[in-house]
XYZ file of C-alpha atoms in Angstrom:
401
model
C 223.908 151.367 25.772
C 220.114 150.669 25.656
C 218.249 153.380 24.067
C 214.595 154.233 24.152
C 211.495 156.085 22.905
C 209.051 157.576 24.723
C 205.882 158.047 22.510
C 203.921 160.504 24.577
C 204.822 162.743 27.485
C 201.278 162.928 29.404
C 200.656 161.285 33.118
C 202.129 158.433 32.346
C 205.354 159.008 29.298
C 206.324 161.548 32.300
C 206.066 158.882 34.526
C 208.554 156.803 32.840
C 210.796 159.272 31.996
C 210.574 159.973 35.867
C 211.272 156.461 36.608
C 213.828 155.610 34.374
C 215.743 159.095 35.639
C 215.220 158.574 39.492
C 215.774 155.075 39.480
C 218.595 154.622 36.793
C 221.289 152.606 38.756
C 219.483 150.248 39.423
C 218.173 149.859 36.235
C 221.565 149.837 34.709
C 222.407 146.865 37.047
C 219.324 144.577 36.136
C 219.801 144.686 32.382
C 223.612 144.901 32.757
C 224.287 148.375 30.279
C 224.125 151.340 30.423
C 220.261 153.013 29.562
C 219.199 156.205 27.805
C 216.055 157.793 26.915
C 217.144 159.232 23.402
C 213.800 160.755 21.994
C 210.228 161.777 23.934
C 207.471 162.071 21.340
C 204.535 164.475 21.188
C 202.579 166.905 19.065
C 203.337 169.681 22.651
C 206.194 171.850 23.560
C 207.881 171.639 27.663
C 209.583 174.579 27.903
C 211.484 174.827 31.330
C 211.602 170.690 31.613
C 214.731 169.090 30.823
C 212.367 166.564 28.136
C 212.498 169.522 25.844
C 216.311 168.904 24.668
C 214.921 165.109 23.602
C 211.811 166.302 22.232
C 210.671 165.341 18.644
C 207.116 165.726 17.457
C 207.622 163.658 14.016
C 207.530 159.679 14.676
C 209.272 158.842 11.851
C 213.008 160.388 13.317
C 212.015 157.342 15.863
C 211.575 154.513 13.743
C 213.993 155.175 11.325
C 216.654 155.631 14.032
C 218.918 152.022 14.158
C 219.975 153.032 18.146
C 216.510 152.190 18.912
C 215.695 149.395 20.619
C 213.149 149.898 22.418
C 209.545 152.201 22.292
C 207.413 153.242 25.206
C 203.969 153.500 24.079
C 201.810 155.390 26.661
C 199.932 157.640 23.790
C 196.624 155.471 24.973
C 194.362 154.872 22.165
C 193.918 153.093 19.135
C 194.518 155.574 16.293
C 198.030 156.362 15.430
C 199.603 153.812 18.092
C 198.623 151.034 16.575
C 200.583 152.238 13.566
C 202.859 153.568 15.173
C 203.554 150.254 17.996
C 203.013 147.822 14.557
C 206.007 149.975 12.897
C 207.794 149.782 15.563
C 208.045 146.028 15.870
C 208.458 145.498 11.699
C 211.913 147.063 12.578
C 213.184 145.447 15.050
C 212.474 147.200 18.049
C 210.824 145.870 21.154
C 207.853 147.709 22.276
C 206.441 148.104 26.209
C 202.302 149.709 26.759
C 200.474 150.825 29.222
C 197.861 150.620 26.311
C 194.630 148.411 27.384
C 192.363 149.419 24.334
C 195.534 149.153 21.785
C 196.423 145.703 23.278
C 192.672 144.215 23.666
C 191.987 144.729 19.824
C 195.463 144.020 18.861
C 196.745 142.267 21.397
C 197.143 138.534 19.337
C 198.759 140.153 16.240
C 200.846 142.382 17.011
C 202.450 139.378 19.565
C 202.714 137.769 16.229
C 204.456 141.338 14.714
C 206.986 140.774 17.336
C 207.535 137.038 17.048
C 208.334 137.156 13.711
C 210.527 140.228 13.788
C 212.135 138.217 16.927
C 211.330 141.507 19.379
C 208.744 141.648 21.782
C 205.249 143.090 22.512
C 205.015 143.655 26.371
C 202.062 145.373 28.080
C 202.262 144.360 31.734
C 200.654 147.717 32.684
C 197.622 147.379 30.446
C 195.654 145.508 33.234
C 196.557 146.702 36.793
C 198.700 149.900 36.936
C 201.256 148.522 38.476
C 200.310 144.984 39.570
C 202.304 142.323 38.375
C 199.093 140.315 36.616
C 200.313 139.906 33.447
C 203.765 138.323 33.541
C 202.344 136.360 36.981
C 199.989 134.275 33.460
C 202.275 133.926 30.954
C 204.842 133.199 33.005
C 204.101 131.868 36.460
C 200.840 130.179 36.385
C 201.744 127.839 33.572
C 201.597 124.716 35.206
C 197.828 125.401 35.647
C 194.830 125.587 34.398
C 193.250 128.722 34.617
C 189.015 128.200 35.756
C 188.617 131.382 36.785
C 189.499 135.371 36.622
C 187.657 137.862 39.158
C 188.466 141.035 39.494
C 188.283 144.487 40.755
C 189.851 146.086 37.729
C 189.170 149.592 37.959
C 190.128 151.817 40.691
C 187.792 155.369 39.690
C 184.538 152.617 40.002
C 186.106 151.246 43.138
C 186.126 154.161 45.372
C 183.023 155.548 43.749
C 181.535 152.401 45.177
C 183.241 152.423 48.083
C 182.558 156.048 49.506
C 178.722 155.730 48.521
C 178.850 152.377 51.187
C 181.538 154.045 53.536
C 179.296 157.702 53.667
C 176.578 156.700 52.215
C 176.429 159.072 49.536
C 174.310 159.009 46.145
C 176.292 157.868 43.059
C 176.772 161.556 40.988
C 177.877 163.370 44.437
C 180.374 161.260 44.783
C 181.311 160.990 40.728
C 181.207 164.098 41.105
C 183.639 163.891 44.253
C 186.105 161.963 42.276
C 186.837 164.168 39.675
C 187.393 166.408 41.441
C 190.123 164.280 43.237
C 191.101 163.325 39.636
C 190.448 159.873 40.379
C 187.736 160.386 37.679
C 187.843 161.708 34.115
C 185.573 164.451 32.831
C 183.953 162.093 30.629
C 183.809 159.037 33.737
C 181.516 157.020 30.653
C 184.530 154.287 29.790
C 185.117 154.020 34.567
C 181.426 154.071 34.760
C 179.944 151.433 32.263
C 182.376 149.332 32.291
C 184.094 149.420 28.971
C 187.416 149.924 31.004
C 187.538 146.567 33.268
C 186.312 145.269 29.902
C 189.175 145.703 28.313
C 190.924 143.985 31.087
C 188.958 141.503 31.480
C 189.007 140.571 27.634
C 193.014 140.942 28.133
C 193.311 138.677 30.779
C 191.079 135.818 29.421
C 192.462 135.936 26.147
C 196.001 135.096 28.409
C 194.627 132.777 30.335
C 192.962 130.538 27.424
C 195.704 131.733 24.720
C 192.660 132.677 22.168
C 191.224 135.854 21.128
C 188.573 137.046 23.655
C 187.187 139.847 21.464
C 185.826 142.872 23.987
C 182.795 143.473 21.831
C 181.846 140.224 22.974
C 181.965 140.635 26.499
C 178.300 141.299 28.275
C 178.899 145.081 29.978
C 176.697 146.313 33.033
C 178.605 148.859 34.807
C 178.020 150.944 38.010
C 175.394 154.154 37.037
C 172.113 152.450 38.505
C 173.449 151.504 42.491
C 172.091 153.712 44.296
C 172.125 154.455 48.351
C 168.944 152.272 48.966
C 170.801 149.311 46.957
C 173.794 149.837 49.426
C 171.522 150.141 52.437
C 170.186 146.435 51.768
C 173.723 145.507 51.072
C 174.928 146.045 54.672
C 172.258 144.926 55.805
C 173.308 141.554 54.244
C 176.830 141.749 55.096
C 177.724 142.524 51.682
C 179.447 145.042 49.875
C 178.912 145.582 45.491
C 181.453 145.719 43.247
C 181.622 145.747 40.382
C 183.485 142.125 38.746
C 185.743 141.275 35.178
C 185.263 137.444 35.712
C 185.772 135.353 33.188
C 185.309 131.334 34.336
C 185.551 127.586 32.707
C 183.059 125.496 33.567
C 182.676 121.922 31.845
C 184.842 123.788 29.276
C 182.828 126.802 28.466
C 184.286 130.293 29.059
C 181.690 133.120 30.097
C 182.957 136.212 30.806
C 181.077 139.545 31.577
C 181.574 142.607 33.514
C 178.535 143.678 35.918
C 178.121 144.645 39.417
C 178.248 141.743 42.473
C 177.287 142.051 45.911
C 180.284 140.046 48.312
C 179.973 139.481 51.679
C 183.517 139.201 54.130
C 184.194 135.316 52.590
C 185.109 136.160 49.281
C 188.676 137.275 48.929
C 188.016 140.836 47.853
C 185.490 141.692 50.166
C 188.045 143.977 51.416
C 189.433 145.696 48.290
C 188.402 149.265 48.561
C 189.117 153.396 48.011
C 191.295 153.047 44.437
C 193.212 149.614 44.860
C 192.240 146.655 42.266
C 192.410 143.032 43.157
C 192.447 140.557 40.497
C 191.773 136.627 41.813
C 192.947 134.020 40.089
C 191.638 129.515 40.291
C 194.197 127.544 38.999
C 193.271 123.617 39.159
C 196.749 122.702 40.832
C 197.474 126.099 42.608
C 194.065 126.819 44.373
C 193.566 130.747 44.765
C 195.675 133.238 44.162
C 195.007 136.951 44.783
C 197.087 139.939 43.495
C 196.190 143.043 44.689
C 197.756 146.379 44.150
C 197.138 150.231 42.720
C 195.835 149.688 39.839
C 196.153 152.941 38.350
C 197.917 156.264 38.427
C 201.129 157.845 37.362
C 204.471 156.482 38.716
C 202.271 152.328 39.854
C 201.793 152.379 36.297
C 205.096 154.138 34.935
C 207.414 151.463 37.144
C 205.381 148.676 35.243
C 206.343 150.020 31.688
C 209.428 150.332 32.926
C 210.121 146.020 34.229
C 208.776 145.837 30.974
C 211.565 148.126 29.611
C 214.008 145.911 31.372
C 212.773 142.849 30.642
C 212.835 143.364 26.732
C 216.936 144.466 27.370
C 217.246 141.723 29.324
C 216.103 139.922 26.028
C 217.564 141.492 23.352
C 217.154 138.753 20.241
C 215.439 136.686 22.170
C 210.908 136.503 21.670
C 209.944 135.569 24.326
C 206.814 133.075 24.201
C 203.262 134.932 25.525
C 200.421 132.023 24.377
C 197.497 134.825 22.429
C 196.710 132.935 19.344
C 194.311 134.795 16.856
C 191.469 131.817 16.257
C 188.236 133.839 18.718
C 187.264 131.602 22.006
C 183.408 131.739 21.774
C 182.172 132.675 25.081
C 179.076 130.977 26.444
C 175.532 132.420 26.191
C 175.200 134.002 28.682
C 171.302 133.448 29.016
C 172.779 130.059 30.559
C 175.343 131.659 32.988
C 173.906 130.652 36.539
C 174.189 132.796 40.189
C 171.732 134.209 42.838
C 169.844 137.569 42.447
C 169.553 140.608 44.438
C 166.252 141.444 43.196
C 164.162 145.114 44.029
C 160.603 144.953 43.002
C 157.169 146.736 43.084
C 153.431 146.409 43.286
C 153.475 142.887 44.425
C 153.572 141.060 47.576
C 155.591 138.163 48.998
C 153.389 134.667 48.812
C 153.426 136.052 44.622
C 157.593 135.997 45.027
C 157.457 132.701 46.252
C 155.186 131.186 43.748
C 156.711 132.356 41.010
C 160.726 132.160 42.574
C 160.522 129.836 44.460
C 162.481 129.599 47.425
C 163.988 133.345 48.082
C 165.200 134.983 51.451
C 163.455 138.735 51.619
C 165.327 141.265 52.841
C 163.847 144.437 55.201
C 165.166 147.921 55.744
C 164.471 150.380 57.903
C 163.207 153.346 55.992
C 162.342 151.722 52.767
C 158.733 151.070 52.257
C 156.434 150.135 49.136
C 158.825 147.689 47.437
C 159.894 144.156 47.732
C 163.480 142.945 48.595
C 164.779 139.717 48.053
C 167.797 137.134 47.144
C 166.788 134.219 44.705
C 169.041 130.670 44.938
C 170.983 130.000 42.184
C 169.146 130.156 38.328
C 169.861 130.772 35.153
C 170.429 134.505 33.332
C 167.564 133.661 31.091
C 165.696 132.183 33.781
C 165.869 134.667 35.858
C 164.828 137.794 32.504
C 161.587 135.264 31.839
C 161.333 135.265 35.263
C 160.482 138.725 36.359
C 159.113 139.749 33.450
C 155.652 139.936 34.719
C 157.190 142.691 37.844
C 157.604 146.217 38.410
C 161.459 145.853 38.587
C 163.767 148.110 40.298
C 167.255 146.858 40.353
C 168.892 143.730 40.067
C 172.116 142.805 41.192
C 174.067 139.873 40.650
C 175.164 137.916 44.898
C 178.344 135.727 45.004
C 177.167 134.115 48.741
């Protein structure tokens, strides 16, 4: 029998219990053993819920029970999750987690602890919810050198941008709707400012290149400055605005960022809308591949966590090799990163813009006056910042067309 303990009985934790309970027969066939949730840890009580019978409030009960082989951490945050996970691994218990903050900050260290104790630290659900992406990078794409990972990694921001595009609404109105529907938190900062996507692209980049990428080193820009007018211009260009987490290996230098991008219908991620996520990977042998699905939600995320539980059970006594060293990757200076920019300025004229930026394509939309909008040729971030200094900038968005 495989005994499991679940840390946290919130949205994902209750989902994990539900998935294991409902799919117990098929899970046991895949493991080859009976599976049993022995404990659920939470500070709260749940009267009337069957989980009350296995509820504990003291982590020591779990970490000191030698019968518990797998710990599921779905508490979120760094403390006390980090301490609990590290102690579980040191006690010879494998851990499956959905905690992107924990994985981004301590993934390399916890993988090392797991290896030294011949157990596993698994985190499929930390990126993309129910979308399989960690395991493919770690196991299926190992023959390739990955040169690009670009993803719509946050369902909340994708829902907001999709709704703004489809219904012509402003950011604040759509954010309120997203909160009412449960797609956005009461404090949506982590989503709308890009912090959530930043942690996820840090994890993917660390795995792709085998060394630590600190999310604090990644240039991060959210969607709070995107307006209805920006959406109008995007439509005129046959484009959509998406929040991308992206990492590119350009001539041996890895650039990583989170920022809004304008993309047209030729881009792989153009039709990823609503709360869905999409992750595009380019390998030097495979070429382009894409992963698509629900990036969040109770049962999709829980499903990915339980898949890791199954993997841990099948590899009991064997460490699954994951190359993610604690040595840091030095990311490329964003001033040298090159792309095209969609730009909106005021108090100037076309001749002056052409004199400064050279070959540009001007864009006009009905009802928008007293400003100029244009798309530049490919230039570096540093060069753009230098050229725009003498203008009154309304907004600028990077483009991928």
